[in-house]
Amino acid sequence: MAVIEFKKVNKHFGTGSARVHVLKDIDFSANAGEFVLILGPSGSGKSTFLTIAGNILSPTNGQVFINGKDISTYSTKERESLRLTDLGFVLQSHNLVPYLTVKEQFELADKVKKSGNLTPDNLTGLLEQLEISELIKKYPEQLSGGQSQRVAIARALYTDPQIVLADEPTAALDSKRVKVVGEILHHLAKSQNKAVIAVTHDLRLVEQADKIYELNDGKLTLKN
Amino acid sequence: MYLALKEIKHEKLRYSLIISMIVLISYLIFILTSLALGLAQQNTSAIESWNFKQIILNKDSDIALRQSLLSEKQVEALKIDNNKEALIGQASIVAKSSGKENISANFIGVKKEQFLYRELKLSSGKLPTTSHEVVVDSSFADKGYKIGDKIYFNSLKTPYKITGFVKNAKLSVAPVVYGLLSAWPELKSVTPNFVASALITKNNNYSVPSSELGSYSKQTLIDNLPGYSAQNKTFTFMIAFLMVISLIVIAVFLYIITIQKLPNFAVLRVQGISNKFLIKNTINQSLILVISGLAIGALLAMITAIAIPNSVPMSFNIPLLGLVSLGLIITSVLGSLIPVQTILHIDPVKAIS
């Protein structure tokens, strides 16, 4: 069963002559254990797609299902709760709090989500898998771009979400690092049975993806 | 609280500067409050020590003890219970003694058989027993006067002997010299038919037999002391304005800090962290900053209190300073509520490219 599904999702911004149709009749689904790539150039609607998948914005019309539940009509509080428990985000800005060490980034998650987070042993395993165990006491400003990205992935997975949404996860990384990040996202989809959805314009990630969609001018098409 | 503490720990310089600013504001408020209280006490400490409810003054005195005169006839008409009523005579004097600084003071004459005489609290020595013996405020001791010293008042040639010292005996910022009422007419230079300045009573409902006399509360007497109300209002306004300024300064700083953190807050909102958590964090942070600033400001004020010379009329009243601190904490919480509106409008979409 699809853990996340879009049915005829449309999104408009603005009104009157300034009205822009950003997403057009989007049908999309991702299953647990899949690494799904949404490819598209700038302005194609990737970020809007991600904000709707991430339950930050509501579609103008159409339905979005997470674990079979229609979330299109959720209240702000229900959306926050869903984002906290079922969704993990890896953002271009690395979603790390600048004044917290790597270890404290996980402690913050414990403060806001009291249960269901990774156990210390599981976290240790994840950090080893991402090769960032030795960075635990460092602040984000002391990390390289690649290290920050891997810490952000670990942070996104710490709350044990079913769906991981990644926004341009390879932005500003060299080819070698792009491959590593691609492998990590692919591996965590398989090893942890997560649905990993990455929106990007970076074609270097296609090798690791299970499913590739292309978003062009608001229309989503499955490429493989 | 978690985020607040971690951020302060990481951004030491930034938050130290903010705390320093709060330290300076709170220190200034503490010092001004203590100065206001000290000056107020120098106006009223003698009156406060008399332990009375009503004062009977001549109506023509404009509720001023130093302008009031009671004639023998008026006093005879007054019902006086020595345990509840006491006559007092006030005279402005200049105390002199060879080799010592002249001191402008208030002479207060009392009667031995009345409660005020019995209730005078001496810090040393003994009460006067003859009309040429006096007990004086302890500030006389600071200027070299001792028990047994002979002092002269105004241009009078007859010496008075100091038999003791009284603590905190000040009236209209001048030290008080207590003597017997029998010495008062000479010091006041009044004709013998005037026998006192006023009658004080412990009775709340003392009935005044003459239309020439008026009965006033202790507070009314204090409020009518020359310059007292104006001085207090000035200090109150200064402290109130400082409070308002501190509210604005704290609010501006917190607003700027919050604006700088908006990108981080947007990311946290994406992750499902609620506005409530972020707002609580912001308010807690301002509380930590203000309480730290207040604690350091209070410590500095205490050091000042120890170091400052006795001649500076400062009084450190812990409950009052506690109240001022509470006022500052409340203003800081109000200040921290201003950026809350900004937090409520954080758009998590902005965290997504």
XYZ file of C-alpha atoms in Angstrom, chain A residues 37-124:
88
model
C 12.926 11.185 -7.264
C 10.944 14.204 -8.472
C 13.012 15.882 -11.146
C 12.323 19.289 -12.557
C 13.862 22.627 -13.393
C 13.543 25.701 -11.222
C 9.991 27.061 -11.187
C 8.457 23.742 -12.203
C 6.537 23.437 -8.907
C 8.918 21.078 -7.034
C 8.899 23.105 -3.839
C 5.107 23.433 -3.919
C 4.878 19.664 -4.403
C 7.136 19.152 -1.384
C 5.196 21.599 0.826
C 1.937 19.790 0.030
C 3.534 16.356 0.562
C 5.025 17.718 3.769
C 1.619 18.855 4.972
C 2.719 22.474 5.157
C 0.381 23.711 2.422
C -3.047 22.385 1.463
C -3.925 21.675 -2.144
C -6.448 24.003 -3.782
C -8.297 20.847 -4.747
C -7.619 17.148 -4.916
C -6.701 14.810 -2.094
C -3.524 13.826 -0.305
C -3.446 10.558 1.608
C -0.871 9.533 4.180
C -1.243 5.938 5.325
C -4.663 5.940 3.701
C -5.928 8.998 5.594
C -7.015 12.095 3.695
C -4.946 14.889 5.254
C -6.175 17.670 2.977
C -8.592 18.928 5.616
C -6.353 18.589 8.688
C -6.190 21.488 11.165
C -2.900 23.326 11.835
C -2.398 21.348 15.044
C -3.055 18.023 13.306
C -0.634 19.022 10.563
C 2.071 19.859 13.112
C 1.507 16.571 14.857
C 1.682 14.643 11.570
C 4.893 16.412 10.565
C 6.376 15.605 13.950
C 5.500 11.910 13.926
C 5.217 10.682 10.348
C 7.360 12.974 8.254
C 11.087 13.638 8.220
C 12.557 16.577 6.348
C 15.988 17.006 4.828
C 16.069 20.599 3.682
C 18.474 22.444 1.478
C 19.280 24.629 4.480
C 20.110 21.366 6.325
C 17.424 21.999 8.972
C 20.007 22.130 11.764
C 19.653 24.591 14.638
C 22.905 26.611 14.556
C 23.365 26.857 18.324
C 22.872 23.158 19.055
C 25.570 20.501 18.762
C 24.814 17.423 16.692
C 23.884 15.533 19.861
C 21.615 18.388 21.004
C 19.771 18.371 17.661
C 18.485 14.916 18.690
C 17.819 16.057 22.270
C 15.606 18.833 20.889
C 13.601 16.217 19.009
C 13.183 14.347 22.319
C 11.837 17.527 23.928
C 9.074 17.954 21.379
C 8.330 14.284 20.618
C 8.481 12.398 23.881
C 8.174 8.846 22.523
C 8.711 6.802 19.412
C 12.151 8.229 18.654
C 15.169 6.035 17.958
C 16.704 4.270 20.930
C 20.271 5.275 21.864
C 21.548 2.031 20.300
C 19.621 2.630 17.091
C 20.869 6.217 16.958
C 24.449 5.031 17.430
